[in-house]
Coordinates of C-alpha atoms in Angstrom, one line a residue:
M984 CA 11.6 -35.4 58.4
I985 CA 13.2 -36.9 61.5
K986 CA 16.6 -35.5 62.4
H987 CA 18.9 -38.2 63.6
V988 CA 22.3 -36.8 63.7
G989 CA 22.5 -35.6 67.3
I990 CA 20.7 -38.6 68.8
L991 CA 22.6 -41.2 66.9
G992 CA 26.0 -39.9 68.0
I993 CA 25.0 -41.2 71.4
F994 CA 24.7 -44.7 70.2
L995 CA 27.9 -45.0 68.2
I996 CA 29.4 -48.4 68.7
A997 CA 33.2 -48.4 68.3
A998 CA 34.3 -50.6 65.5
S999 CA 37.2 -53.0 66.2
S1000 CA 40.6 -51.7 65.0
G1001 CA 41.2 -52.2 61.3
A1002 CA 37.6 -53.4 60.6
N1003 CA 36.2 -51.6 57.6
A1004 CA 33.4 -53.9 56.3
A1005 CA 30.1 -53.5 58.0
E1006 CA 28.8 -56.4 60.1
T1007 CA 25.3 -57.6 59.5
M1008 CA 22.6 -57.6 62.2
Y1009 CA 19.3 -59.3 61.8
I1010 CA 16.1 -57.9 63.3
A1011 CA 12.6 -59.5 63.1
S1012 CA 9.6 -57.2 63.1
W1013 CA 6.2 -56.6 61.6
G1014 CA 5.6 -56.0 57.9
G1015 CA 3.4 -53.4 56.2
D1016 CA 3.6 -49.8 57.2
V1017 CA 5.9 -50.6 60.1
E1018 CA 8.4 -52.2 57.8
K1019 CA 8.3 -49.3 55.4
V1020 CA 9.0 -46.7 58.2
F1021 CA 11.8 -48.7 59.7
R1022 CA 13.5 -49.5 56.4
E1023 CA 13.3 -46.0 55.0
K1024 CA 13.6 -43.7 58.0
I1025 CA 14.7 -45.3 61.2
I1026 CA 17.3 -47.9 60.2
P1027 CA 19.5 -46.1 57.7
P1028 CA 20.9 -43.4 60.0
F1029 CA 21.7 -46.0 62.7
E1030 CA 23.5 -48.1 60.1
A1031 CA 25.6 -45.2 58.9
K1032 CA 26.6 -44.1 62.4
N1033 CA 27.4 -47.6 63.7
N1034 CA 29.0 -49.3 60.7
I1035 CA 26.4 -52.0 60.8
K1036 CA 24.1 -53.4 58.1
I1037 CA 20.6 -54.3 59.4
N1038 CA 18.7 -57.0 57.6
Y1039 CA 14.9 -56.8 58.3
I1040 CA 12.9 -60.0 58.5
A1041 CA 9.2 -59.2 58.2
G1042 CA 6.5 -61.3 59.7
N1043 CA 3.7 -61.3 62.2
S1044 CA 4.4 -61.8 65.9
S1045 CA 3.6 -65.6 65.8
D1046 CA 6.1 -66.0 62.9
T1047 CA 8.8 -64.2 64.8
L1048 CA 8.2 -66.2 68.0
A1049 CA 8.4 -69.4 65.9
K1050 CA 11.7 -68.4 64.4
L1051 CA 13.2 -67.6 67.8
M1052 CA 12.1 -71.0 69.2
A1053 CA 13.4 -72.9 66.2
Q1054 CA 16.8 -71.2 66.4
K1055 CA 17.1 -71.4 70.2
S1056 CA 20.3 -73.4 70.1
K1057 CA 22.0 -70.9 67.7
Q1058 CA 20.2 -67.6 67.3
E1059 CA 20.7 -65.6 64.1
I1060 CA 18.3 -62.7 65.1
S1061 CA 19.7 -60.0 67.4
V1062 CA 16.5 -57.9 68.1
A1063 CA 12.9 -59.1 68.0
F1064 CA 9.7 -57.1 67.9
M1065 CA 6.4 -58.7 68.8
D1066 CA 2.9 -57.8 70.1
E1067 CA 2.5 -58.2 73.8
F1068 CA 0.9 -61.6 73.8
A1069 CA 3.7 -63.2 71.8
M1070 CA 6.4 -61.3 73.7
V1071 CA 5.2 -62.6 77.0
S1072 CA 5.4 -66.1 75.6
A1073 CA 8.9 -65.3 74.3
V1074 CA 10.1 -64.1 77.6
G1075 CA 8.6 -67.1 79.3
A1076 CA 10.4 -69.4 76.8
G1077 CA 13.8 -67.8 77.6
V1078 CA 14.5 -66.4 74.2
C1079 CA 14.8 -62.8 75.3
A1080 CA 17.8 -61.3 77.1
K1081 CA 17.6 -58.6 79.7
V1082 CA 17.3 -55.1 78.4
D1083 CA 20.2 -53.1 79.8
E1084 CA 19.1 -49.9 81.6
G1085 CA 20.1 -46.9 79.6
E1086 CA 19.4 -43.2 79.2
Y1087 CA 15.9 -43.7 77.7
S1088 CA 14.8 -47.1 78.9
K1089 CA 14.8 -45.7 82.5
N1090 CA 12.1 -43.2 81.5
V1091 CA 9.5 -45.7 80.2
Y1092 CA 6.0 -46.2 81.7
Q1093 CA 6.0 -49.1 84.2
N1094 CA 3.5 -51.1 82.0
A1095 CA 6.1 -51.1 79.2
R1096 CA 8.3 -53.4 81.3
T1097 CA 8.1 -57.2 81.7
T1098 CA 9.1 -59.1 84.8
G1099 CA 12.9 -59.3 84.8
D1100 CA 13.1 -56.6 82.2
K1101 CA 13.5 -59.2 79.5
S1102 CA 11.6 -57.0 77.0
I1103 CA 10.4 -53.4 76.8
G1104 CA 7.5 -51.6 75.2
L1105 CA 8.3 -49.5 72.2
G1106 CA 4.8 -48.0 71.8
F1107 CA 1.3 -48.3 73.0
Y1108 CA -2.0 -48.7 71.2
A1109 CA -5.6 -49.5 72.2
A1110 CA -7.8 -52.3 70.9
G1111 CA -11.4 -51.2 70.5
L1112 CA -14.0 -50.6 67.7
V1113 CA -13.6 -48.9 64.4
Y1114 CA -16.5 -48.0 62.2
N1115 CA -17.2 -46.5 58.8
T1116 CA -19.0 -43.2 59.6
E1117 CA -20.6 -42.9 56.1
I1118 CA -22.2 -46.3 56.3
F1119 CA -23.5 -45.6 59.8
K1120 CA -24.9 -42.3 58.6
K1121 CA -26.5 -43.8 55.6
N1122 CA -28.3 -46.4 57.7
G1123 CA -29.2 -44.0 60.5
W1124 CA -27.2 -46.0 63.0
D1125 CA -25.9 -44.5 66.2
A1126 CA -22.2 -44.9 66.8
P1127 CA -21.2 -48.0 68.8
T1128 CA -20.3 -47.5 72.4
S1129 CA -19.9 -51.0 73.9
W1130 CA -18.4 -54.3 73.3
K1131 CA -21.9 -55.7 73.6
D1132 CA -22.9 -53.7 70.5
L1133 CA -21.2 -56.4 68.4
E1134 CA -24.2 -58.6 69.1
D1135 CA -26.7 -56.2 67.5
K1136 CA -28.5 -58.0 64.6
K1137 CA -28.5 -54.9 62.4
Y1138 CA -24.8 -55.6 61.8
L1139 CA -25.6 -59.0 60.2
G1140 CA -22.7 -59.8 57.8
K1141 CA -21.1 -56.3 58.4
I1142 CA -18.4 -56.9 61.1
V1143 CA -14.7 -57.9 60.8
I1144 CA -13.0 -59.5 63.8
P1145 CA -9.4 -60.9 63.6
S1146 CA -8.8 -64.5 64.7
I1147 CA -8.2 -65.6 68.2
A1148 CA -4.4 -65.6 67.5
S1149 CA -4.8 -61.8 67.1
Y1150 CA -7.3 -59.3 68.3
G1151 CA -9.9 -62.1 68.7
Q1152 CA -8.4 -63.1 72.1
W1153 CA -9.1 -59.6 73.4
V1154 CA -12.6 -59.6 72.0
L1155 CA -13.2 -62.9 73.8
V1156 CA -11.9 -61.6 77.1
M1157 CA -13.7 -58.3 76.9
E1158 CA -17.0 -60.0 76.0
A1159 CA -16.6 -62.2 79.0
R1160 CA -16.0 -59.2 81.2
A1161 CA -18.9 -57.3 79.7
N1162 CA -21.2 -60.2 80.5
G1163 CA -20.2 -61.0 84.0
G1164 CA -17.2 -63.2 83.5
S1165 CA -13.4 -62.6 83.2
E1166 CA -10.2 -64.3 82.0
K1167 CA -10.8 -66.8 84.8
S1168 CA -14.4 -67.3 83.9
I1169 CA -14.5 -67.3 80.1
Q1170 CA -17.8 -69.1 79.5
P1171 CA -19.8 -65.8 79.2
G1172 CA -17.3 -64.7 76.5
F1173 CA -17.9 -67.8 74.4
E1174 CA -21.6 -67.4 74.8
A1175 CA -21.4 -63.8 73.6
M1176 CA -19.1 -64.8 70.7
K1177 CA -21.6 -67.4 69.5
R1178 CA -24.2 -64.6 69.4
I1179 CA -21.8 -62.3 67.5
S1180 CA -20.7 -64.9 65.0
P1181 CA -23.6 -64.4 62.5
N1182 CA -22.7 -60.7 62.2
V1183 CA -19.1 -61.5 61.2
I1184 CA -18.4 -61.4 57.5
A1185 CA -14.7 -62.3 57.9
W1186 CA -12.4 -63.5 60.7
E1187 CA -9.5 -61.5 59.1
S1188 CA -6.2 -60.6 60.7
G1189 CA -4.4 -59.0 57.8
P1190 CA -4.2 -55.2 58.3
A1191 CA -4.4 -54.5 54.5
K1192 CA -7.5 -56.6 54.0
I1193 CA -9.3 -55.1 57.1
A1194 CA -8.5 -51.6 55.8
Q1195 CA -9.8 -52.5 52.3
M1196 CA -13.1 -54.0 53.7
L1197 CA -13.7 -50.9 55.9
Q1198 CA -12.8 -48.5 53.0
T1199 CA -15.1 -50.2 50.4
G1200 CA -18.0 -50.6 52.9
E1201 CA -17.9 -54.4 52.7
A1202 CA -17.6 -54.1 56.4
A1203 CA -19.2 -51.4 58.5
L1204 CA -17.6 -52.2 61.8
A1205 CA -14.3 -53.9 63.0
V1206 CA -12.4 -54.8 66.1
W1207 CA -9.1 -53.1 65.5
G1208 CA -6.4 -50.9 67.0
N1209 CA -6.4 -47.1 67.1
Q1210 CA -2.9 -47.2 65.6
R1211 CA -4.3 -49.0 62.5
A1212 CA -7.2 -46.6 62.0
A1213 CA -5.2 -43.3 62.5
P1214 CA -3.2 -43.3 59.2
L1215 CA -6.4 -44.2 57.2
I1216 CA -8.3 -41.4 58.9
D1217 CA -5.4 -39.1 58.0
Q1218 CA -5.8 -40.2 54.3
G1219 CA -9.5 -39.2 54.4
V1220 CA -11.1 -42.6 54.9
P1221 CA -14.4 -42.0 56.8
L1222 CA -13.5 -44.1 59.9
K1223 CA -13.7 -43.4 63.6
F1224 CA -12.1 -45.3 66.5
V1225 CA -14.2 -45.9 69.6
Y1226 CA -13.1 -46.6 73.1
P1227 CA -15.9 -48.9 74.4
K1228 CA -17.5 -47.8 77.7
E1229 CA -16.2 -51.0 79.3
G1230 CA -12.7 -50.0 78.3
A1231 CA -10.4 -50.5 75.4
V1232 CA -7.6 -53.1 75.7
S1233 CA -4.1 -51.8 76.4
A1234 CA -1.7 -53.2 73.8
V1235 CA 2.0 -52.9 73.6
A1236 CA 4.3 -53.1 70.6
A1237 CA 7.4 -54.6 72.3
V1238 CA 11.0 -55.3 71.6
C1239 CA 13.7 -57.5 73.1
P1240 CA 17.3 -58.3 72.7
V1241 CA 17.5 -62.0 71.7
Q1242 CA 19.2 -64.3 74.2
G1243 CA 22.4 -65.6 72.6
G1244 CA 21.9 -63.4 69.6
P1245 CA 24.8 -61.9 67.6
Q1246 CA 26.0 -58.3 68.2
P1247 CA 24.5 -58.0 71.7
K1248 CA 26.0 -54.5 72.3
V1249 CA 24.7 -53.1 69.1
A1250 CA 21.3 -54.7 69.8
Q1251 CA 21.1 -52.9 73.1
A1252 CA 22.2 -49.6 71.5
F1253 CA 19.5 -50.0 68.9
I1254 CA 16.8 -50.5 71.5
Q1255 CA 17.9 -47.4 73.4
Y1256 CA 17.8 -45.4 70.1
L1257 CA 14.3 -46.5 69.5
L1258 CA 13.3 -45.2 72.9
S1259 CA 14.8 -41.8 72.3
P1260 CA 12.4 -38.9 72.3
E1261 CA 13.2 -38.2 68.7
V1262 CA 12.4 -41.6 67.4
Q1263 CA 9.4 -42.1 69.8
T1264 CA 7.9 -38.8 68.4
F1265 CA 8.4 -40.1 64.9
L1266 CA 6.8 -43.4 65.6
A1267 CA 3.8 -41.7 67.2
T1268 CA 3.5 -39.4 64.1
T1269 CA 3.8 -42.1 61.5
N1270 CA 2.6 -45.3 63.1
G1271 CA 0.1 -44.0 65.7
W1272 CA 2.0 -45.6 68.6
G1273 CA 1.7 -43.8 71.9
P1274 CA 5.2 -43.2 73.2
A1275 CA 6.6 -45.6 75.8
N1276 CA 9.1 -42.9 76.9
K1277 CA 7.0 -40.8 79.3
D1278 CA 9.3 -37.8 78.9
V1279 CA 8.3 -37.4 75.2
K1280 CA 6.4 -34.2 74.4
L1281 CA 4.1 -34.6 71.4
P1282 CA 2.6 -31.9 69.3
P1283 CA -1.1 -31.5 70.2
A1284 CA -2.3 -32.8 66.9
V1285 CA -0.3 -36.0 67.3
A1286 CA -1.1 -36.4 71.0
A1287 CA -4.8 -36.3 70.2
R1288 CA -4.8 -39.5 68.2
V1289 CA -2.4 -41.7 70.2
I1290 CA -2.2 -43.2 73.7
Y1291 CA -0.5 -40.3 75.5
G1292 CA 0.0 -39.5 79.2
Q1293 CA -0.6 -41.4 82.4
E1294 CA -4.3 -40.5 82.5
Q1295 CA -5.0 -42.2 79.2
H1296 CA -3.0 -45.3 80.3
N1297 CA -5.1 -45.5 83.4
K1298 CA -8.3 -45.7 81.4
L1299 CA -7.2 -48.8 79.4
I1300 CA -7.8 -52.4 80.4
A1301 CA -4.7 -54.6 81.0
V1302 CA -5.7 -58.2 80.3
D1303 CA -4.1 -60.9 82.4
Y1304 CA -1.7 -62.9 80.2
N1305 CA -0.8 -65.1 83.1
V1306 CA -4.3 -66.6 82.8
I1307 CA -4.7 -66.2 79.0
I1308 CA -1.5 -67.9 77.8
P1309 CA -2.0 -71.3 79.6
N1310 CA -5.6 -71.4 78.4
M1311 CA -5.0 -70.4 74.8
P1312 CA -4.7 -73.9 73.3
A1313 CA -8.0 -75.0 74.8
W1314 CA -9.7 -71.6 74.0
T1315 CA -8.4 -71.8 70.4
S1316 CA -9.8 -75.3 69.9
R1317 CA -13.1 -74.2 71.3
W1318 CA -13.1 -71.0 69.2
N1319 CA -12.6 -73.0 66.0
R1320 CA -15.4 -75.4 66.9
E1321 CA -18.0 -72.9 68.2
V1322 CA -17.2 -69.4 67.0
E1323 CA -15.2 -69.2 63.8
R1324 CA -16.9 -71.7 61.5

């Protein structure tokens, strides 16, 4: 179990004189396993040390971004967690405040930072291929090695790919790159996705549903993250994550203090706490997130299953959100017409 006592003392926020009742701070973050870990292990010690009550608002990244935009004139949320795509949009929309430099934020990998330091990476994961090893063995199939393998007709009705609002955007870009295009030349990606489409049994973004389909064998292959596959593998599910030869996509679980949000000092302290080696190690162990703090030393067994160290970061593909974000409305419309139908 994580030991918080020594670390949390660093982040104690002095209560105002005579104040006994705990204030309430709202954070918006992901649901599922992430919510469970935060509620049970990470939040309570911080609350106790800082005389603060944290209310957790669960939702996907798009939900959180929508809440921040709707409340822009009067924010209720103090700290927001989003996947990189949504976070880049949030920073661009001005709903994230600058992350104050602190003891632990100064030690993060450079690719954990956004322009202007308006958000910071909490953990890294890779988007690639996940397959059911038992189904592949039963069918005599070789393990997938490439993004192009998604086109193979033997996978008819056996692939799960999340929607374009989720991992689907990365599939589109990587298929474009694998077929001579890029973010700036997306046509080869759409042509490839039309060839892949018959193989897809579901355009599913829900982690629980994807896990179920891979476990039951309803799906043999999925586009997913290594952080999602790791806990299932630990539970004995016959899955394996593949880094495609063209490269897996570098993905960041990011956090920002909300511009104009309540309790700004506590929000900054909470972010520093999350970047401490102790909590970073815990998140790597339980959530499969590679640490953003480059000074973290992971046990070998944990290091082997997460994005860890500069060498691994260098092998991942960083997609260009400056190109993707402006094109997403048009791409989404085209995806719905030509791909996911």
